[in-house]
Coordinates of C-alpha atoms and ligand atoms in Angstrom, one line a residue:
M1 CA 232.3 148.2 -134.6
Y2 CA 232.0 144.8 -136.5
G3 CA 232.1 144.2 -140.3
W4 CA 234.2 147.3 -141.0
T5 CA 237.8 147.5 -139.8
G6 CA 237.1 151.2 -139.0
R7 CA 240.4 152.4 -140.6
F8 CA 241.7 153.9 -143.8
L9 CA 245.3 153.9 -144.9
R10 CA 246.3 157.3 -146.3
I11 CA 249.4 157.2 -148.4
N12 CA 251.3 160.4 -149.5
L13 CA 253.6 159.6 -152.3
N14 CA 255.3 163.0 -152.3
K15 CA 256.3 162.7 -148.7
R16 CA 256.6 158.8 -148.7
K17 CA 254.4 158.8 -145.6
A18 CA 251.6 156.5 -144.5
V19 CA 249.1 157.1 -141.8
A20 CA 246.3 154.8 -140.6
E21 CA 243.2 156.9 -139.8
K22 CA 240.1 155.8 -137.8
F23 CA 236.6 156.7 -138.9
E24 CA 233.3 156.8 -137.0
A25 CA 230.5 154.2 -137.1
S26 CA 228.1 156.9 -138.3
F27 CA 230.3 157.2 -141.5
C28 CA 229.8 153.5 -142.2
R29 CA 226.1 153.6 -141.7
S30 CA 225.8 156.6 -144.0
F31 CA 228.0 155.4 -146.8
L32 CA 228.4 151.7 -146.3
G33 CA 231.6 151.1 -148.2
G34 CA 233.1 150.9 -151.7
R35 CA 231.6 153.6 -154.0
G36 CA 230.0 155.2 -151.0
F37 CA 233.3 155.7 -149.2
A38 CA 235.1 156.7 -152.3
V39 CA 232.7 159.4 -153.5
K40 CA 232.4 160.9 -150.0
I41 CA 236.2 161.0 -149.7
L42 CA 236.6 162.6 -153.1
W43 CA 233.8 165.1 -152.5
D44 CA 235.3 166.2 -149.2
E45 CA 238.9 166.2 -150.2
L46 CA 239.3 167.2 -153.8
K47 CA 239.6 170.9 -154.7
L48 CA 237.2 172.1 -157.4
G49 CA 238.7 171.8 -160.9
V50 CA 241.6 169.7 -159.9
D51 CA 243.6 168.3 -162.9
P52 CA 242.9 164.5 -162.7
L53 CA 246.5 163.7 -163.6
S54 CA 248.0 166.1 -161.1
S55 CA 249.4 165.5 -157.7
D56 CA 246.1 166.9 -156.2
N57 CA 243.9 164.1 -157.5
K58 CA 243.4 161.2 -155.1
L59 CA 243.1 157.5 -155.9
V60 CA 240.9 155.5 -153.6
F61 CA 240.7 151.8 -153.3
A62 CA 237.7 151.0 -151.1
A63 CA 236.0 147.7 -150.0
G64 CA 232.7 147.0 -148.3
P65 CA 231.7 145.4 -145.0
L66 CA 231.3 141.9 -146.6
T67 CA 234.5 142.0 -148.5
G68 CA 236.9 139.2 -147.7
F69 CA 234.5 137.1 -145.6
A70 CA 233.9 133.6 -146.9
L71 CA 230.7 134.6 -148.7
P72 CA 229.7 134.2 -152.4
S73 CA 231.6 136.6 -154.7
S74 CA 232.9 138.9 -152.0
G75 CA 236.4 139.5 -153.3
K76 CA 236.0 142.9 -155.0
L77 CA 236.8 146.5 -154.4
V78 CA 236.1 149.8 -156.0
V79 CA 238.9 152.0 -157.4
A80 CA 237.9 155.7 -157.8
A81 CA 239.3 159.1 -158.6
K82 CA 238.3 162.2 -160.6
S83 CA 238.4 160.8 -164.1
P84 CA 240.9 162.1 -166.7
L85 CA 238.6 160.8 -169.4
T86 CA 235.4 162.5 -168.4
G87 CA 236.4 165.2 -165.8
G88 CA 233.7 163.8 -163.5
Y89 CA 233.4 161.2 -160.9
G90 CA 235.1 158.0 -162.1
D91 CA 235.3 154.5 -160.6
G92 CA 235.1 150.8 -161.4
N93 CA 235.0 147.6 -159.4
V94 CA 237.6 144.9 -159.8
G95 CA 237.8 141.3 -158.4
S96 CA 241.2 141.1 -156.7
H97 CA 243.1 139.5 -153.9
V98 CA 243.9 143.1 -152.9
A99 CA 240.3 143.5 -151.8
V100 CA 240.7 140.5 -149.4
Q101 CA 244.3 141.3 -148.3
M102 CA 243.5 145.0 -147.7
R103 CA 240.8 144.0 -145.2
K104 CA 243.0 141.4 -143.6
A105 CA 245.7 144.0 -143.2
G106 CA 243.1 146.1 -141.2
Y107 CA 241.9 148.7 -143.7
D108 CA 238.6 149.3 -145.4
A109 CA 240.2 151.7 -147.9
V110 CA 243.6 153.0 -149.1
I111 CA 243.7 156.6 -150.2
V112 CA 246.7 157.5 -152.4
E113 CA 247.8 161.1 -152.7
G114 CA 250.6 163.0 -154.4
I115 CA 253.1 161.8 -157.0
A116 CA 256.1 159.6 -156.4
E117 CA 259.4 161.0 -157.6
A118 CA 260.3 157.9 -159.5
P119 CA 258.4 154.7 -160.4
T120 CA 257.2 153.1 -157.2
V121 CA 255.7 149.9 -155.9
L122 CA 253.7 150.3 -152.7
L123 CA 254.1 147.4 -150.4
V124 CA 251.6 147.1 -147.4
E125 CA 252.1 144.3 -144.9
D126 CA 249.7 144.9 -142.1
E127 CA 251.0 148.0 -140.2
S128 CA 254.2 148.2 -142.3
V129 CA 254.2 150.3 -145.5
E130 CA 257.2 150.5 -147.8
F131 CA 257.8 152.6 -150.9
L132 CA 259.8 150.3 -153.1
D133 CA 261.8 151.2 -156.2
G134 CA 259.6 150.3 -159.2
K135 CA 262.0 150.8 -162.0
D136 CA 262.4 147.0 -162.6
V137 CA 258.7 146.6 -163.3
W138 CA 258.0 150.0 -165.0
G139 CA 257.7 149.5 -168.7
L140 CA 256.7 145.8 -168.3
N141 CA 253.3 144.7 -169.4
S142 CA 250.8 143.9 -166.7
F143 CA 251.3 140.1 -167.0
E144 CA 255.1 140.3 -166.8
A145 CA 255.1 142.8 -163.9
E146 CA 252.6 140.8 -161.9
K147 CA 254.6 137.6 -162.4
N148 CA 257.7 139.4 -161.2
L149 CA 256.0 140.8 -158.1
R150 CA 254.2 137.5 -157.3
G151 CA 257.5 135.8 -157.4
L152 CA 258.8 138.3 -154.7
Y153 CA 255.7 138.5 -152.5
G154 CA 254.1 135.1 -152.8
P155 CA 251.0 133.6 -154.4
A156 CA 248.6 134.8 -151.7
S157 CA 249.6 138.5 -151.9
G158 CA 247.2 141.0 -153.4
I159 CA 248.6 142.8 -156.4
L160 CA 246.9 145.5 -158.4
L161 CA 248.8 147.2 -161.1
I162 CA 248.9 149.1 -164.4
G163 CA 250.3 148.2 -167.8
Q164 CA 252.0 150.5 -170.3
G165 CA 248.6 152.2 -171.0
G166 CA 248.5 153.5 -167.5
E167 CA 252.1 154.5 -167.5
N168 CA 251.5 156.5 -170.7
L169 CA 248.4 158.2 -169.3
V170 CA 246.0 156.7 -171.9
K171 CA 242.7 158.2 -170.7
F172 CA 240.9 154.8 -170.7
A173 CA 243.7 152.9 -169.0
N174 CA 242.4 150.7 -166.2
V175 CA 243.9 148.8 -163.2
V176 CA 244.5 145.1 -163.7
C177 CA 245.3 141.9 -161.9
Q178 CA 245.3 138.1 -162.0
E179 CA 245.8 137.9 -165.8
G180 CA 242.5 139.3 -167.0
R181 CA 240.7 140.9 -164.0
A182 CA 240.3 144.6 -164.7
G183 CA 238.4 147.7 -163.6
G184 CA 238.3 151.4 -163.5
R185 CA 237.1 152.2 -167.1
P186 CA 237.3 156.0 -166.8
G187 CA 241.1 156.1 -166.7
M188 CA 241.8 154.9 -163.2
G189 CA 245.0 153.3 -164.6
A190 CA 246.1 156.7 -166.0
V191 CA 245.6 158.3 -162.6
M192 CA 247.7 155.6 -161.0
G193 CA 250.3 156.1 -163.8
S194 CA 250.3 159.9 -163.2
K195 CA 251.3 159.1 -159.6
N196 CA 254.3 157.0 -160.8
L197 CA 252.7 154.1 -159.0
K198 CA 253.2 150.8 -160.9
A199 CA 251.6 148.5 -158.4
V200 CA 250.0 148.2 -155.0
V201 CA 250.9 144.9 -153.2
I202 CA 249.1 144.1 -150.0
V203 CA 249.6 141.2 -147.6
G204 CA 247.3 141.0 -144.5
S205 CA 247.5 138.5 -141.7
S206 CA 244.5 139.1 -139.5
D207 CA 241.2 137.2 -139.6
L208 CA 238.2 139.4 -140.1
S209 CA 235.9 139.4 -137.1
P210 CA 232.2 139.4 -137.8
A211 CA 229.6 140.2 -135.1
Y212 CA 228.3 136.7 -135.2
P213 CA 231.0 134.2 -136.3
K214 CA 228.9 131.0 -136.1
E215 CA 226.1 132.6 -138.1
M216 CA 228.6 133.9 -140.6
Q217 CA 230.2 130.5 -141.1
E218 CA 226.9 128.8 -141.6
L219 CA 225.5 131.5 -143.9
G220 CA 228.7 131.3 -146.0
S221 CA 228.5 127.6 -146.6
D222 CA 224.8 127.7 -147.2
G223 CA 225.2 130.6 -149.6
Y224 CA 227.8 128.9 -151.7
R225 CA 225.7 125.8 -151.8
E226 CA 222.6 127.7 -152.8
V227 CA 224.4 129.4 -155.7
M228 CA 225.5 126.0 -157.0
T229 CA 222.0 124.5 -156.8
K230 CA 220.4 127.1 -159.0
P231 CA 219.2 125.7 -162.3
S232 CA 221.2 128.1 -164.5
F233 CA 224.5 127.5 -162.6
A234 CA 225.8 124.8 -164.8
F235 CA 225.2 126.7 -168.0
W236 CA 226.7 129.8 -166.4
K237 CA 229.9 127.9 -165.7
R238 CA 230.0 126.8 -169.3
Q239 CA 229.6 130.3 -170.9
G240 CA 229.4 133.0 -168.2
T241 CA 228.4 136.3 -169.8
M242 CA 229.3 135.0 -173.3
M243 CA 225.8 133.6 -173.6
T244 CA 224.7 137.2 -174.1
V245 CA 226.3 137.4 -177.6
E246 CA 223.5 135.2 -179.1
W247 CA 220.9 137.0 -177.0
S248 CA 222.0 140.4 -178.2
Q249 CA 222.0 139.3 -181.8
E250 CA 218.6 137.8 -181.5
H251 CA 217.2 141.0 -180.1
S252 CA 219.1 143.4 -182.4
V253 CA 221.2 145.1 -179.7
L254 CA 224.6 143.7 -180.6
P255 CA 226.9 146.7 -181.3
T256 CA 228.1 146.4 -184.8
C257 CA 230.5 148.6 -186.8
N258 CA 230.6 151.5 -184.3
Y259 CA 226.9 151.0 -183.2
S260 CA 225.6 151.6 -186.7
E261 CA 223.7 148.3 -186.6
G262 CA 222.3 145.9 -183.9
V263 CA 223.0 142.6 -185.7
F264 CA 226.3 141.2 -187.0
D265 CA 226.7 138.8 -189.9
K266 CA 229.3 136.8 -188.1
A267 CA 227.8 136.8 -184.6
E268 CA 227.7 133.0 -184.3
A269 CA 231.4 132.8 -184.8
I270 CA 232.1 135.0 -181.8
G271 CA 229.2 133.7 -179.6
G272 CA 229.0 131.5 -176.5
F273 CA 228.9 128.2 -178.3
A274 CA 231.8 129.0 -180.5
M275 CA 233.7 130.0 -177.4
E276 CA 232.9 126.7 -175.7
K277 CA 234.7 124.8 -178.5
I278 CA 238.0 126.5 -177.8
K279 CA 237.7 127.1 -174.0
T280 CA 240.4 125.6 -171.8
S281 CA 239.4 126.6 -168.3
N282 CA 237.6 129.1 -166.0
R283 CA 239.2 132.0 -164.1
G284 CA 237.7 134.5 -161.7
C285 CA 237.7 136.7 -158.7
P286 CA 238.6 135.5 -155.2
M287 CA 235.8 134.2 -153.0
C288 CA 233.7 133.3 -156.0
N289 CA 232.3 129.9 -156.9
M290 CA 230.7 130.9 -160.2
T291 CA 233.9 132.1 -161.9
C292 CA 233.0 133.6 -165.2
G293 CA 236.3 134.3 -167.0
N294 CA 236.4 131.9 -170.0
V295 CA 240.0 131.2 -170.8
V296 CA 240.9 130.4 -174.4
R297 CA 244.0 130.5 -176.5
G298 CA 244.0 133.3 -179.1
C299 CA 245.6 133.1 -182.5
D300 CA 248.8 134.4 -180.9
K301 CA 248.8 131.2 -178.8
K302 CA 248.5 133.2 -175.6
E303 CA 245.8 132.7 -173.0
S304 CA 243.0 135.3 -173.0
E305 CA 240.0 135.6 -170.7
L306 CA 236.8 136.3 -172.6
D307 CA 233.5 137.7 -171.5
Y308 CA 230.6 139.4 -173.4
E309 CA 231.8 143.0 -173.2
N310 CA 235.4 142.4 -174.4
V311 CA 234.3 140.0 -177.2
V312 CA 231.6 142.3 -178.6
M313 CA 233.6 145.5 -178.4
L314 CA 236.7 143.9 -180.0
G315 CA 234.6 141.7 -182.3
S316 CA 231.3 142.9 -183.8
N317 CA 231.8 146.6 -183.0
I318 CA 235.0 146.6 -185.1
G319 CA 233.6 144.1 -187.7
L320 CA 235.9 141.2 -186.6
G321 CA 234.3 137.8 -186.7
D322 CA 237.1 135.5 -185.7
L323 CA 237.1 134.6 -182.0
R324 CA 240.7 133.6 -181.8
Q325 CA 241.7 136.9 -183.3
V326 CA 239.3 138.7 -180.9
A327 CA 241.0 136.8 -178.1
A328 CA 244.4 138.0 -179.2
L329 CA 243.3 141.6 -179.2
N330 CA 241.7 141.2 -175.8
R331 CA 245.0 139.7 -174.5
A332 CA 246.9 142.7 -175.9
A333 CA 244.5 145.1 -174.2
D334 CA 244.9 143.3 -170.8
E335 CA 248.7 143.3 -171.1
F336 CA 248.7 147.0 -171.8
G337 CA 246.1 147.7 -169.2
L338 CA 243.5 149.3 -171.5
D339 CA 239.8 149.1 -170.9
T340 CA 238.5 146.8 -173.6
I341 CA 235.1 148.5 -173.8
S342 CA 236.5 152.0 -174.5
L343 CA 239.2 150.5 -176.7
G344 CA 236.7 148.7 -178.9
N345 CA 234.6 151.8 -179.1
V346 CA 237.5 154.1 -180.0
L347 CA 238.7 151.6 -182.6
G348 CA 235.2 151.4 -184.2
F349 CA 235.1 155.2 -184.3
A350 CA 238.6 155.3 -186.0
M351 CA 237.5 152.7 -188.6
E352 CA 234.5 154.8 -189.5
A353 CA 236.5 157.9 -189.6
S354 CA 239.0 156.2 -191.9
E355 CA 236.2 155.0 -194.2
K356 CA 234.8 158.5 -194.3
G357 CA 238.2 160.0 -195.1
L358 CA 238.4 162.1 -191.9
I359 CA 241.8 160.6 -191.0
K360 CA 244.6 159.8 -193.5
E361 CA 245.6 156.5 -191.9
K362 CA 243.9 153.3 -193.3
V363 CA 242.1 151.6 -190.4
S364 CA 239.8 148.9 -191.9
W365 CA 236.8 147.1 -190.4
G366 CA 237.8 143.6 -189.2
A367 CA 241.5 143.9 -190.1
F368 CA 243.2 142.0 -187.3
K369 CA 246.9 142.7 -187.9
S370 CA 246.6 146.5 -188.3
T371 CA 244.2 146.7 -185.4
K372 CA 246.6 144.8 -183.1
A373 CA 249.3 147.2 -184.1
L374 CA 247.1 150.2 -183.5
I375 CA 246.3 148.9 -180.0
G376 CA 250.1 149.0 -179.3
D377 CA 250.3 152.5 -180.8
I378 CA 247.5 153.7 -178.4
A379 CA 249.2 152.2 -175.4
L380 CA 252.5 153.6 -176.3
R381 CA 251.0 156.8 -177.7
R382 CA 252.5 156.6 -181.2
G383 CA 251.1 158.3 -184.3
L384 CA 247.3 158.0 -184.6
G385 CA 247.3 156.0 -181.4
D386 CA 248.3 159.1 -179.5
M387 CA 245.2 160.9 -180.6
L388 CA 243.0 157.9 -180.0
A389 CA 244.4 157.5 -176.5
E390 CA 242.5 160.6 -175.5
G391 CA 239.1 158.9 -175.9
V392 CA 236.4 159.2 -178.4
Q393 CA 234.9 162.5 -177.3
S394 CA 238.2 164.2 -177.6
V395 CA 239.0 162.6 -181.0
A396 CA 235.6 163.8 -182.4
E397 CA 236.3 167.3 -181.2
K398 CA 239.6 167.3 -183.1
L399 CA 238.2 165.8 -186.3
G400 CA 235.2 168.0 -186.4
H401 CA 232.7 167.6 -189.4
D402 CA 229.8 165.7 -188.0
S403 CA 231.9 163.1 -186.1
N404 CA 230.5 164.1 -182.7
R405 CA 227.1 162.6 -183.9
W406 CA 228.6 159.2 -184.2
A407 CA 231.2 159.4 -181.4
M408 CA 229.5 156.9 -179.0
H409 CA 229.9 158.2 -175.5
V410 CA 227.9 159.9 -172.7
K411 CA 229.7 162.6 -170.7
G412 CA 233.0 161.4 -172.3
L413 CA 232.8 157.7 -171.3
E414 CA 232.5 155.4 -174.2
V415 CA 229.2 153.5 -174.5
S416 CA 229.5 149.8 -173.5
A417 CA 228.3 146.8 -175.4
Y418 CA 224.6 147.3 -176.0
D419 CA 223.2 149.2 -179.0
C420 CA 220.2 151.3 -178.1
H421 CA 218.5 152.2 -181.4
T422 CA 215.5 150.2 -180.2
T423 CA 215.9 150.3 -176.3
P424 CA 215.1 153.8 -174.8
G425 CA 215.2 152.4 -171.3
M426 CA 218.8 151.2 -171.7
A427 CA 219.7 154.6 -173.3
L428 CA 218.3 156.3 -170.2
A429 CA 220.3 153.9 -168.0
Y430 CA 223.5 154.7 -169.9
S431 CA 222.8 158.5 -169.8
T432 CA 222.1 158.8 -166.1
S433 CA 224.8 156.3 -164.9
S434 CA 227.2 157.7 -162.2
I435 CA 230.3 157.5 -164.4
G436 CA 229.1 158.1 -168.0
A437 CA 227.8 155.5 -170.4
H438 CA 228.3 152.2 -168.5
H439 CA 225.9 149.4 -168.1
K440 CA 226.7 148.4 -164.6
D441 CA 224.5 150.9 -162.8
A442 CA 221.3 149.7 -164.4
W443 CA 221.3 146.8 -166.9
V444 CA 217.6 147.3 -167.7
I445 CA 217.8 146.0 -171.3
S446 CA 216.8 142.3 -170.6
W447 CA 213.7 143.5 -168.7
E448 CA 213.0 146.0 -171.4
V449 CA 213.2 143.5 -174.2
K450 CA 210.8 141.2 -172.4
T451 CA 208.3 143.8 -171.3
G452 CA 208.1 146.2 -174.3
R453 CA 211.0 147.9 -175.8
E454 CA 209.1 150.6 -177.6
G455 CA 207.8 152.4 -174.5
Y456 CA 209.1 155.6 -173.0
G457 CA 206.7 155.5 -170.0
V458 CA 207.1 156.0 -166.3
E459 CA 207.3 152.3 -165.5
K460 CA 210.6 152.2 -167.5
V461 CA 211.8 155.2 -165.6
N462 CA 210.9 153.5 -162.3
K463 CA 212.7 150.3 -163.4
V464 CA 215.9 152.2 -164.2
I465 CA 215.8 153.9 -160.8
D466 CA 215.1 150.6 -159.0
L467 CA 218.0 149.0 -160.7
Q468 CA 220.3 152.0 -160.0
R469 CA 219.4 151.7 -156.3
L470 CA 220.4 148.1 -156.2
R471 CA 223.3 148.0 -158.6
A472 CA 224.8 151.4 -158.5
G473 CA 224.0 151.8 -154.8
V474 CA 223.8 148.6 -152.8
F475 CA 226.2 146.3 -154.8
E476 CA 228.8 149.0 -155.5
C477 CA 228.9 150.0 -151.8
L478 CA 229.0 146.4 -150.6
T479 CA 231.5 145.7 -153.4
V480 CA 230.1 142.2 -153.7
C481 CA 229.5 140.9 -157.2
R482 CA 226.0 141.4 -158.5
L483 CA 226.2 138.4 -160.9
P484 CA 225.0 135.7 -158.5
W485 CA 221.8 137.7 -158.1
I486 CA 221.4 138.6 -161.8
E487 CA 222.6 135.5 -163.5
V488 CA 221.7 132.6 -161.3
G489 CA 218.9 134.1 -159.2
F490 CA 220.6 134.1 -155.8
E491 CA 218.0 135.9 -153.8
L492 CA 218.6 139.4 -152.5
D493 CA 217.6 138.8 -148.9
W494 CA 220.8 136.7 -148.5
Y495 CA 222.7 140.0 -148.4
L496 CA 220.6 141.3 -145.4
R497 CA 221.5 138.1 -143.6
F498 CA 225.2 138.4 -144.5
L499 CA 225.2 142.0 -143.3
H500 CA 223.6 141.1 -140.0
A501 CA 226.2 138.4 -139.4
A502 CA 229.1 140.7 -140.4
T503 CA 228.0 143.9 -138.7
G504 CA 225.5 142.9 -136.1
L505 CA 223.1 145.6 -137.5
E506 CA 219.5 144.8 -138.3
L507 CA 219.4 146.6 -141.7
N508 CA 216.4 146.4 -144.0
W509 CA 216.0 147.3 -147.7
N510 CA 214.8 150.8 -146.8
N511 CA 218.0 151.5 -144.9
L512 CA 220.1 150.3 -147.9
Y513 CA 218.1 152.2 -150.4
A514 CA 218.5 155.4 -148.3
V515 CA 222.3 154.8 -148.6
A516 CA 222.0 154.1 -152.3
D517 CA 220.1 157.3 -152.9
R518 CA 222.5 159.3 -150.8
V519 CA 225.5 158.0 -152.8
F520 CA 223.8 158.4 -156.1
N521 CA 223.0 162.0 -155.3
L522 CA 226.5 162.7 -154.1
T523 CA 228.0 161.4 -157.3
R524 CA 225.6 163.7 -159.2
A525 CA 226.7 166.6 -157.0
F526 CA 230.3 165.8 -157.8
W527 CA 229.6 166.1 -161.6
V528 CA 227.5 169.3 -161.2
R529 CA 230.1 170.9 -158.9
E530 CA 232.8 170.4 -161.6
S531 CA 230.5 171.8 -164.3
G532 CA 228.9 174.7 -162.4
E533 CA 226.4 176.7 -164.4
N534 CA 227.5 174.9 -167.6
W535 CA 225.6 171.8 -166.4
T536 CA 222.5 171.1 -168.5
S537 CA 220.2 168.2 -169.1
E538 CA 222.1 167.7 -172.4
M539 CA 224.7 165.8 -170.3
D540 CA 222.1 163.1 -169.9
V541 CA 221.3 162.6 -173.6
P542 CA 222.8 159.6 -175.5
P543 CA 224.7 159.9 -178.8
A544 CA 222.9 161.5 -181.8
R545 CA 223.4 158.4 -184.0
W546 CA 220.7 156.5 -182.1
F547 CA 218.2 159.3 -182.8
E548 CA 219.2 160.1 -186.3
E549 CA 220.4 157.0 -188.2
P550 CA 218.0 154.1 -188.2
I551 CA 219.4 150.6 -188.3
T552 CA 219.2 149.0 -191.7
K553 CA 219.3 145.3 -190.9
G554 CA 217.4 142.7 -188.9
R555 CA 213.8 142.6 -187.6
F556 CA 214.0 146.2 -186.3
K557 CA 215.1 147.6 -189.7
G558 CA 214.3 151.3 -189.8
A559 CA 214.1 151.7 -186.0
K560 CA 215.7 154.7 -184.1
L561 CA 215.1 156.5 -180.8
D562 CA 212.6 159.4 -180.7
R563 CA 214.2 162.5 -179.3
G564 CA 211.1 164.2 -178.1
K565 CA 209.9 161.1 -176.2
Y566 CA 213.4 160.6 -174.8
R567 CA 213.4 164.1 -173.4
E568 CA 210.0 163.6 -171.7
M569 CA 211.3 160.3 -170.2
L570 CA 214.3 162.1 -168.9
Q571 CA 212.2 164.8 -167.2
A572 CA 210.1 162.1 -165.6
Y573 CA 213.3 160.5 -164.4
Y574 CA 214.4 163.8 -162.9
M575 CA 211.1 164.3 -161.2
R576 CA 211.2 160.9 -159.6
R577 CA 214.8 161.5 -158.4
G578 CA 213.8 164.8 -156.8
W579 CA 216.0 166.8 -159.3
D580 CA 215.2 169.9 -161.2
E581 CA 214.7 170.3 -165.0
R582 CA 218.4 170.5 -165.5
G583 CA 219.0 167.3 -163.7
I584 CA 220.4 168.9 -160.5
P585 CA 219.3 167.7 -157.1
R586 CA 216.9 170.0 -155.3
K587 CA 217.8 171.4 -151.9
S588 CA 214.9 169.5 -150.4
T589 CA 216.1 166.2 -151.9
L590 CA 219.6 166.7 -150.4
K591 CA 218.1 167.6 -147.1
V592 CA 216.0 164.4 -146.9
L593 CA 219.2 162.4 -147.7
R594 CA 221.1 164.2 -144.9
L595 CA 223.3 165.9 -147.4
D596 CA 222.7 169.5 -146.2
D597 CA 226.4 170.2 -146.2
V598 CA 226.6 169.1 -149.8
A599 CA 223.7 171.4 -150.7
K600 CA 225.6 174.3 -149.0
Q601 CA 228.8 173.6 -150.9
L602 CA 227.0 173.0 -154.2
Q603 CA 225.1 176.3 -154.2
K604 CA 228.4 178.2 -154.2
H605 CA 228.8 176.9 -157.8
V606 CA 225.3 176.6 -159.1
K607 CA 221.8 177.8 -158.2
L608 CA 219.9 175.1 -156.4
L609 CA 216.1 175.0 -156.5
D610 CA 214.0 174.2 -153.4
Ligands
SF4_1 S1 230.8 136.1 -161.1 FE1 232.6 136.7 -162.3 S2 232.9 138.9 -162.0 FE2 231.5 138.1 -160.4 S3 232.9 137.6 -158.7 FE3 232.6 135.7 -159.9 S4 234.3 135.7 -161.3 FE4 234.2 137.8 -160.5

């Protein structure tokens, strides 16, 4: 077998035991890697209804067959578990030296089971696995802890870790590395914290062996060169995703004050050009030559790595229009290991709740100092922060009144940084994403704005599914970054050539889409199995605010989503997916995808239609 190492490393923290396990080539062809491996492992191995923060949940770090080769933007992995935030399938991808080192150590995935008795650092050096005392780094923020560990294990070591947010089981704590890389929005950091696992350190010493080494070397050099010759490359290096702030403002989709508006009076002050004036350098993931992390100094004088999502969620969505202050909040979130999207969403909700008198604490729009203090309270679970640490769905349930109508989440995952009052296609993409309201599975909004945002027709449904196949399927399983393709136009067929050189297999797009559909249906099956007969199509409906409260500013003043048309669009989506009216895969669909065993399992919990 080429491309894949063909081995998982299974770690049991209770027993302090590590076992390398081999897997079959057929498993690779069916699930490819990354998200595909993770969801298959979690489906097969997790008991129904397992508490996500218990010893029985498993944390999976999984790479793809291109990870670690000298190919554009191939330094990522997926981290996955049952989510403590949503109760469903949860994952995220993160650019990290761990991705590269894990493969060089001879593993495609690491599966972590159980709970360590005391704070632990897991050290993997090729075949050697050690369970080290983690008490010296427990309680440190992620920057301090990483510096400490890097000093011990060297600059080339792969280190993934949690901050105090993960230690304190904040439901939207993520895993972090390299001073600003982060992933695992639906509480993957909390799962790691629940296992008493502060950090995973991996050092690998073998070279990856592709099926065709010469072809691989040439393709790698040509691919990197090709990325750099794209016309938009230079501007990308200047701004990265920050250019999207101005775009979102222009098109009235910039989340503002808890998604009540799509334009922000101070957007220019937090936009890409404002950022350029204070930018000091670029940072990014390993193996990437279009590094997109914009490093600036915040008002706290510390470095902070800015991109669109963190700036918007900690800027316009909380009414803050000072970029250096936004940078300081972002740095605090990274130090604590909190997901910046969910954090900005929860903070916006708290500010609205305070304005409406639903909480006694004063949390004001755009108030930097008190917001920074509140971020600390969330990470350390103090006072109001303790309630907010549970995520916006839970807070709304506690506060009652009508707050669930403006708690901006789908299936418990906070909506990311696009307002959808005027974009039904993006609302559908959020609502049907594999992990809850995240944009990564289908960023349809730019196409939608170009081609007609008002429509709810079948072409929009088809576009969402096409993007989900590519982004949620192919890219998440290969665990290569999708931004070279999306942002600078690096052509998709490169990835077929890369796969051929790595694995020796002649794969075409139909093969890859079959994997994508299999993985997408399996993630859906995971959610449905957990919900049983309680599963309804309501799970795929976006927040009520977008249907009920029109925006009051900008060129789309008065616009909101149409609930009836959205429901029709959702049913068209289900039909095209081969799902029934509840959004549950039909038996026939699972059979075509060679998921007969999944159908068999699933129908123990819910009635499946033919
Ligand atoms: S483009 Fe950005 S997110 Fe993608 S691999 Fe490069 S640095 Fe990482």
